[in-house]
C-alpha positions as a printed Julia matrix, in Angstrom:
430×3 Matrix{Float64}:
 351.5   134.73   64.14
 354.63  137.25   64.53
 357.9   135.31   64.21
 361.33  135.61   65.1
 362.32  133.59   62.02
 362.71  135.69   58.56
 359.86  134.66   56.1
 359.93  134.76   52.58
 356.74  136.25   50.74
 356.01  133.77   47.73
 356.73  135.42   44.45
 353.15  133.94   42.54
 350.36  134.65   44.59
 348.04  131.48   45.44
 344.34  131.45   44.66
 343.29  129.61   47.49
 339.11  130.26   47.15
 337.34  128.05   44.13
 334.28  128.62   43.65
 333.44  124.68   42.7
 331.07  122.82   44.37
 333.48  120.42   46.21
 334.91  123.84   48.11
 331.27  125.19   48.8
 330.58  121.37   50.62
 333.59  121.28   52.39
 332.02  124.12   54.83
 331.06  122.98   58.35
 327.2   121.65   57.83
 327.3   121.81   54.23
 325.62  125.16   54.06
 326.31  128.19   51.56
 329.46  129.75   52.61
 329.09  133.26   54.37
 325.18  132.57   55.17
 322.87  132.17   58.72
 320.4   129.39   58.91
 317.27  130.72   60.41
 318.36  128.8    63.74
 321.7   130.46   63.68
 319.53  133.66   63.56
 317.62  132.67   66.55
 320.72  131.74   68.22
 321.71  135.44   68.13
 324.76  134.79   65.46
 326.2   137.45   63.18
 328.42  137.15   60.3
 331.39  139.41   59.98
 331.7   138.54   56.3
 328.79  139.1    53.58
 331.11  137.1    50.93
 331.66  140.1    48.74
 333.19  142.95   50.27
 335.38  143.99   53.15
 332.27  146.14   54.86
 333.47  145.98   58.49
 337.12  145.92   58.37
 339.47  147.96   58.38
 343.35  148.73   59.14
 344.59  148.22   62.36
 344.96  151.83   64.4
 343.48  152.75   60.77
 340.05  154.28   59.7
 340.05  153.3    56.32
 341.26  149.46   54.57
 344.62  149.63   52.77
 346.47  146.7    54.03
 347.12  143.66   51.77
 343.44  142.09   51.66
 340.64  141.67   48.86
 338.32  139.33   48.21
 338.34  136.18   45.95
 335.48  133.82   45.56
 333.74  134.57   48.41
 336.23  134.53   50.59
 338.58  136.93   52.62
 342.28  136.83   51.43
 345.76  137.29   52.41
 347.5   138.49   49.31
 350.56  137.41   51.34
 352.42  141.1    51.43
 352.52  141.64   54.74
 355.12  141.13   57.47
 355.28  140.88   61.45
 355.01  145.01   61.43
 352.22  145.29   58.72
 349.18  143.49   57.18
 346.88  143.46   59.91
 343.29  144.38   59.04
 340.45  144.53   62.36
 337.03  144.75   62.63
 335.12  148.23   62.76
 333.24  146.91   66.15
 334.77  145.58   69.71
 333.71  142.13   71.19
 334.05  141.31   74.88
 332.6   137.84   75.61
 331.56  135.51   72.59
 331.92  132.58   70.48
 333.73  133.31   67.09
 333.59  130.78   64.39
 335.46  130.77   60.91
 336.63  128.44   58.21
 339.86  128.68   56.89
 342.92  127.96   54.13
 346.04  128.59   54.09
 348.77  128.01   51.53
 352.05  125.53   51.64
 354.15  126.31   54.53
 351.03  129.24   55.6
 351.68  131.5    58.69
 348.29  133.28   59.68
 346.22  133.95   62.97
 343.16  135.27   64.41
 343.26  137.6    67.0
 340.55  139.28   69.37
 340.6   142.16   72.69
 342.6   143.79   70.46
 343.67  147.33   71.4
 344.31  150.29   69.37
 346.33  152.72   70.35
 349.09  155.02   69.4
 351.45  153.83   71.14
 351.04  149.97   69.93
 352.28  149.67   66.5
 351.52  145.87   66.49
 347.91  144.41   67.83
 349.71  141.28   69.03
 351.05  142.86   71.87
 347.39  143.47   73.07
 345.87  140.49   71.87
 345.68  136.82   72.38
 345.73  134.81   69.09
 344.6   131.24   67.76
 347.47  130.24   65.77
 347.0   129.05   62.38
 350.04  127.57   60.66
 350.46  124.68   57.77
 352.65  122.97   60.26
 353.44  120.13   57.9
 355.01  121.95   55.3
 356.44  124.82   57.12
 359.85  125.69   56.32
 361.23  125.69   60.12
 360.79  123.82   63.36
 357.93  125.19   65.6
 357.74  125.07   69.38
 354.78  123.87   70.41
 353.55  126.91   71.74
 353.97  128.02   67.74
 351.66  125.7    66.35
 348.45  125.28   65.16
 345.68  125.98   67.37
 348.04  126.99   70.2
 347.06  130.3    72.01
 350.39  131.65   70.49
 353.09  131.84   72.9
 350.77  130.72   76.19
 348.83  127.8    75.97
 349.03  124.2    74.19
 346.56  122.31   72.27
 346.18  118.81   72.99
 347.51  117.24   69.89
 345.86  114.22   70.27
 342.34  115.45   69.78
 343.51  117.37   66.38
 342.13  116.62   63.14
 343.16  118.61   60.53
 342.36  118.42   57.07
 345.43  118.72   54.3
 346.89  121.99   53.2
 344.71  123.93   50.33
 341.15  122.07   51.9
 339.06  124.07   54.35
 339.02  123.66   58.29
 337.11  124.98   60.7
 338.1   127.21   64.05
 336.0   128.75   67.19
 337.27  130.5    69.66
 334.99  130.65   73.21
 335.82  133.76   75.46
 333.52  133.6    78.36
 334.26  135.86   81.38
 337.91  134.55   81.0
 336.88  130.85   80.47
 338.88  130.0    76.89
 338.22  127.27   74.48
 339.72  127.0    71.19
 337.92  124.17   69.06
 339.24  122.65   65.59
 336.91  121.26   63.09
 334.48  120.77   65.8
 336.72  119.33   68.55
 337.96  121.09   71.35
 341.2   120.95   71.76
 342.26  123.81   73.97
 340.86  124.82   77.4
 342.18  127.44   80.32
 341.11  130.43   82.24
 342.56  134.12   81.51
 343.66  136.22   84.28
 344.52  133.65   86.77
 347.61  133.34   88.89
 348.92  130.73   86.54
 348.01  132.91   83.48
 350.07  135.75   84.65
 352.81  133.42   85.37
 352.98  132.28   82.03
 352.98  135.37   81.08
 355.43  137.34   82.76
 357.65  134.72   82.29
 357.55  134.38   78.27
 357.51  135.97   75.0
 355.14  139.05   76.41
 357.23  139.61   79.59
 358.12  142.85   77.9
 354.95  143.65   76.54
 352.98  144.8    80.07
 349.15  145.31   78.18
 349.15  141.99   76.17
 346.07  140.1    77.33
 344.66  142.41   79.99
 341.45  144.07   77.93
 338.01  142.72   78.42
 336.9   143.87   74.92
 338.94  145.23   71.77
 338.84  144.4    67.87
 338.78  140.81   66.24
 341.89  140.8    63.92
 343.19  139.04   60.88
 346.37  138.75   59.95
 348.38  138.91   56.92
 352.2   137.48   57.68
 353.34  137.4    54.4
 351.49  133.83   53.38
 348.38  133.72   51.15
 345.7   132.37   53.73
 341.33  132.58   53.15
 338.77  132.85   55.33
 334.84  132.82   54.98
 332.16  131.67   57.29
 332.97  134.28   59.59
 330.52  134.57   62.64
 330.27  135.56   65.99
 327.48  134.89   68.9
 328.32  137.15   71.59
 327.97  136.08   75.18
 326.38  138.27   78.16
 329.29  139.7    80.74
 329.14  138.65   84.07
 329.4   141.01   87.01
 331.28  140.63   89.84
 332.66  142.12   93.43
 336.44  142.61   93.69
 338.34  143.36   96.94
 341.6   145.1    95.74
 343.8   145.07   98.45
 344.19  141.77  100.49
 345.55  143.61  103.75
 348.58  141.31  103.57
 350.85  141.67  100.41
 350.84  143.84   97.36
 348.9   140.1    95.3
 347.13  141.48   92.42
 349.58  144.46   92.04
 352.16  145.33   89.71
 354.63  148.2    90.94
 356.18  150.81   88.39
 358.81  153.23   89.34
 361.68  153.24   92.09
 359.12  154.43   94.45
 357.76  152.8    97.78
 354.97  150.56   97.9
 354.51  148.16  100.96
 351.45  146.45  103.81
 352.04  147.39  107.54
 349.65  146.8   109.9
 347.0   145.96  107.27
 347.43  148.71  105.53
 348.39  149.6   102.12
 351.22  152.46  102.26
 352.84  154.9    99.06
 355.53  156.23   99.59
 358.45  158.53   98.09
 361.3   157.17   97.53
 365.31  158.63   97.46
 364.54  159.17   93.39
 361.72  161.66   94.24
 360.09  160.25   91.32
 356.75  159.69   90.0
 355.51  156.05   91.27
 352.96  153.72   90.6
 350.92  150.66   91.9
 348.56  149.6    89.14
 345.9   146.41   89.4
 347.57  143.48   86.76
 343.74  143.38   85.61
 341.84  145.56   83.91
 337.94  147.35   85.57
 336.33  149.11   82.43
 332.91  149.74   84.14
 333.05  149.44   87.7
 331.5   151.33   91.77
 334.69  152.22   93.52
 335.72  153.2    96.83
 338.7   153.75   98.63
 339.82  154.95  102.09
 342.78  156.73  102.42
 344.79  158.91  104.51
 347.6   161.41  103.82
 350.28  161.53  106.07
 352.94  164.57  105.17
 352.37  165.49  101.68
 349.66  164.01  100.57
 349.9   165.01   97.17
 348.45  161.05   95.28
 345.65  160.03   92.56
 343.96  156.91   91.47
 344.06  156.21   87.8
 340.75  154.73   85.98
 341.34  153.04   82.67
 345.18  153.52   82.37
 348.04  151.55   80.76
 351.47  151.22   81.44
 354.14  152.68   78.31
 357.27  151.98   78.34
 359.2   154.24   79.94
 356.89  152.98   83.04
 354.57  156.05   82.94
 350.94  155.6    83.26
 348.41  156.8    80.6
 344.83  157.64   81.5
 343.2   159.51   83.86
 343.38  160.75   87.45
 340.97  161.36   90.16
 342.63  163.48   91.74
 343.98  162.98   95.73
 345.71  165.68   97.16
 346.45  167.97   99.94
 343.65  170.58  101.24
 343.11  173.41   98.44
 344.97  171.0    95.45
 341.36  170.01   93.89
 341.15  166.28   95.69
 337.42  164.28   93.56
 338.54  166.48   90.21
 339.62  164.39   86.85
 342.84  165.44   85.16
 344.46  163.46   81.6
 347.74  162.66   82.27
 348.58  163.37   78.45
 347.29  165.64   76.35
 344.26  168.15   78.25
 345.35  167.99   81.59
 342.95  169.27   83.92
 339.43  168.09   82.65
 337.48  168.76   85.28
 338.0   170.23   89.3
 336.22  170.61   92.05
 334.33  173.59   93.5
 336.55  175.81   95.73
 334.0   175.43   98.43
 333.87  171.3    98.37
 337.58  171.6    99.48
 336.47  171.33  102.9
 334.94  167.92  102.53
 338.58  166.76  102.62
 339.46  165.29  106.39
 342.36  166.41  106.77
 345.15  163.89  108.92
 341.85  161.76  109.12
 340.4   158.76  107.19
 338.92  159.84  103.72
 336.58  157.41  101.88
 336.64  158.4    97.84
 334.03  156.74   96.0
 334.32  156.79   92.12
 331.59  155.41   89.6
 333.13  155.08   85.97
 330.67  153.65   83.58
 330.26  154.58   79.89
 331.89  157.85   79.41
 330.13  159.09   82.2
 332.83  159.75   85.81
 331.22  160.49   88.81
 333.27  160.74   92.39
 332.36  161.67   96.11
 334.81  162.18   98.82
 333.04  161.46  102.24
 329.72  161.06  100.77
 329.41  164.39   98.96
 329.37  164.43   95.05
 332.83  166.15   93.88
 332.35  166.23   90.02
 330.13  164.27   87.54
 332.0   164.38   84.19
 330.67  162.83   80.35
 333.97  162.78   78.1
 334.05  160.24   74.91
 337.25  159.94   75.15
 337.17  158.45   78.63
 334.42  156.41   77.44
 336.12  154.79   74.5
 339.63  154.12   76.79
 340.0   151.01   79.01
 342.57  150.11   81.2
 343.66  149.34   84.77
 343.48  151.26   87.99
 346.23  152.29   89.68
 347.26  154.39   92.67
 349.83  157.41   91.73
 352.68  158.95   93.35
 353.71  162.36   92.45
 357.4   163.64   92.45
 359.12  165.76   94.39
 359.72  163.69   97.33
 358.1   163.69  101.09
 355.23  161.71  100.15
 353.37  159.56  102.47
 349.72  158.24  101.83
 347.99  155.08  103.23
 344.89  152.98  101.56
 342.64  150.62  103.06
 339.29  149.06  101.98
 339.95  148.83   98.61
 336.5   147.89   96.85
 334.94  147.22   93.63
 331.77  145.98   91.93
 331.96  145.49   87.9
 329.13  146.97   86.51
């Protein structure tokens, strides 16, 4: 995994793939490496390595592979030239819930990791700051003291493995990992015992993490789904065996807003956000600025409504698959609230194309104006579909919507003498 101490890349690279019989039976069941038994098959199991090329992967944020990778023996290898910012290679496809299994090798002193819901973006330079990662390391023979949430097996920088169930075989012979992701139930497993268990997305998950090394980084760990990623960190490491069962999602009915605090909620901006009498109220604040209240989850595919009511300007949004950047500006896109004649049900990208799609002049009047509004937006695929007060506003396909994902979140525009309130808050994952 990244590392705040400086590593040095070994000078001679390391062949760490043979391809002699006594590496072939150290794989888990004594099968041919980078093969499916017919019951594996059954099972629903894919490999993510055929043995001889690197079909399927690619750079990170990249379309084409020209990180520091090849392949040796039948294996996948680190050549060991890459660095915290570079040598990260991803697979073509995104995974939401699954079991992942892989044997691996690293060399004396090895630094390496696998990631998964990795994002790409722009804007992230590194996929650690998306994704969680089972850390591999040669913790015997590594050149400086490791914390324990640095070590092997560790989800790196969050959660500790129980040491005592750990069995790992010496450096330069194979082991075996598996990750579990099921609806946010995590299990990390070494050499077929599990040594790792916890829930993602839980109150003591976001504790953890807004208190440690990703405090600064507000989209690590959020996304449902992303790329599986390998990483190069300037160690020779190998990996074969490479397979992945994926898991069916589970839906579920959220209710946003608790009618007592802001729980759930992250606020961005100098803006107002605050509960009176049950209610969830926006407001501007003496910057005038642009404001936010986004969910600390993320709702890819999801049935959506909201009340609301606009007192003085009314001029608000709520976000669908957004992120926060980091000059605390939200990415994505709007559905649009806003005062009579200002397009309230249309879609606008707040980078980049702006106004996507608005509203008929004539469904303007389906706003209630000083009244309770109920918006109702559907978001599934790359298909957006809203309805203010029961009557369809717009019904939008856009790919690029469809390949985003993200968190909702309720908008404040500038300009001051803004005043909007929310109630019934409601959402079924779809």
């Amino acid at each position: 995994m990244m590392f705040t101490i400086k590593k040095q890349t070994p000078k001679i690279l390391l062949t760490l793939c043979s391809i002699v019989a006594v590496s072939f039976t150290a794989c888990i069941g004594g099968e041919k490496p980078n093969t499916l038994t017919e019951k594996e098959k059954q099972e629903g199991w894919q490999l993510l390595f055929d043995g001889e090329t690197l079909n399927g992967w690619r750079d990170y944020n990249g379309t084409s592979l020209t990180e520091p990778w090849h392949v040796v023996d039948g294996c996948i290898q680190a050549k060991g030239d890459g660095s915290d910012a570079s040598g990260y290679i991803v697979t073509e496809k995104q995974y939401e819930n699954f079991e992942l299994s892989w044997d691996w090798k690293l060399s004396k002193g090895g630094n390496s990791g696998m990631l998964y819901h990795v994002v790409e973006r722009p804007q992230y330079k590194v996929p650690y700051v998306t994704g969680p990662e089972y850390q591999l390391i040669d913790t015997p023979n590594f050149a400086e003291k490791l914390e324990a949430w640095q070590d092997l097996g560790a989800d790196y920088a969050m959660h500790i493995p129980d040491t005592t169930k750990m069995k790992v075989n010496p450096q330069g012979e194979w082991n075996n990992s598996k990750i579990v992701f099921d609806n946010g139930h995590v299990e990390h497993w070494l050499n077929g015992v599990k040594i790792l268990e916890f829930e993602a997305w839980t109150d003591d998950w976001f504790e953890r993490k807004n208190s440690g090394k990703w405090k600064d980084a507000p989209e690590y760990g959020l996304a449902k789904k992303g790329v599986l990623c390998l990483q190069d960190h300037g160690y020779p490491a190998s990996f074969r065996n490479i397979k992945i069962k994926e898991l069916p999602a589970k839906l579920k009915e959220v209710n946003l807003f608790n009618g007592t605090d802001l729980k759930g909620w992250d606020v961005y901006g100098t803006e107002k956000w605050y509960v009176q009498d049950g209610l969830l109220v926006c407001e501007s604040g003496p910057d005038k600025q642009y404001g936010y209240l986004a969910t600390r989850e993320y709702y890819d595919n999801f049935d959506l409504t909201v009340e609301f009511k606009q007192e003085a300007d009314g001029n608000s949004g709520v976000f669908i698959r957004s992120f926060i950047e980091e000059d605390v500006k939200v990415n994505g896109w709007q559905v649009e609230v806003a005062p009579k004649g200002h397009g309230t049900g249309g879609i606008y990208e707040s980078y980049g194309r702006g106004w996507l799609i608005q509203i008929p002049k004539e469904k303007e009047e389906f706003l209630k104006v000083g009244d309770w509004n109920t918006m109702r937006i559907l978001v599934q695929g790359n298909k957006v579909t809203t309805w203010l007060n029961g009557q369809e506003m717009v019904n939008f396909d856009d790919e690029k919507i469809g390949a985003g994902q993200g968190r909702i979140a309720l908008q404040i525009h500038d300009g001051g003498g803004i005043k909007v309130l929310w109630r019934n808050l409601k959402l079924k994952t779809l």
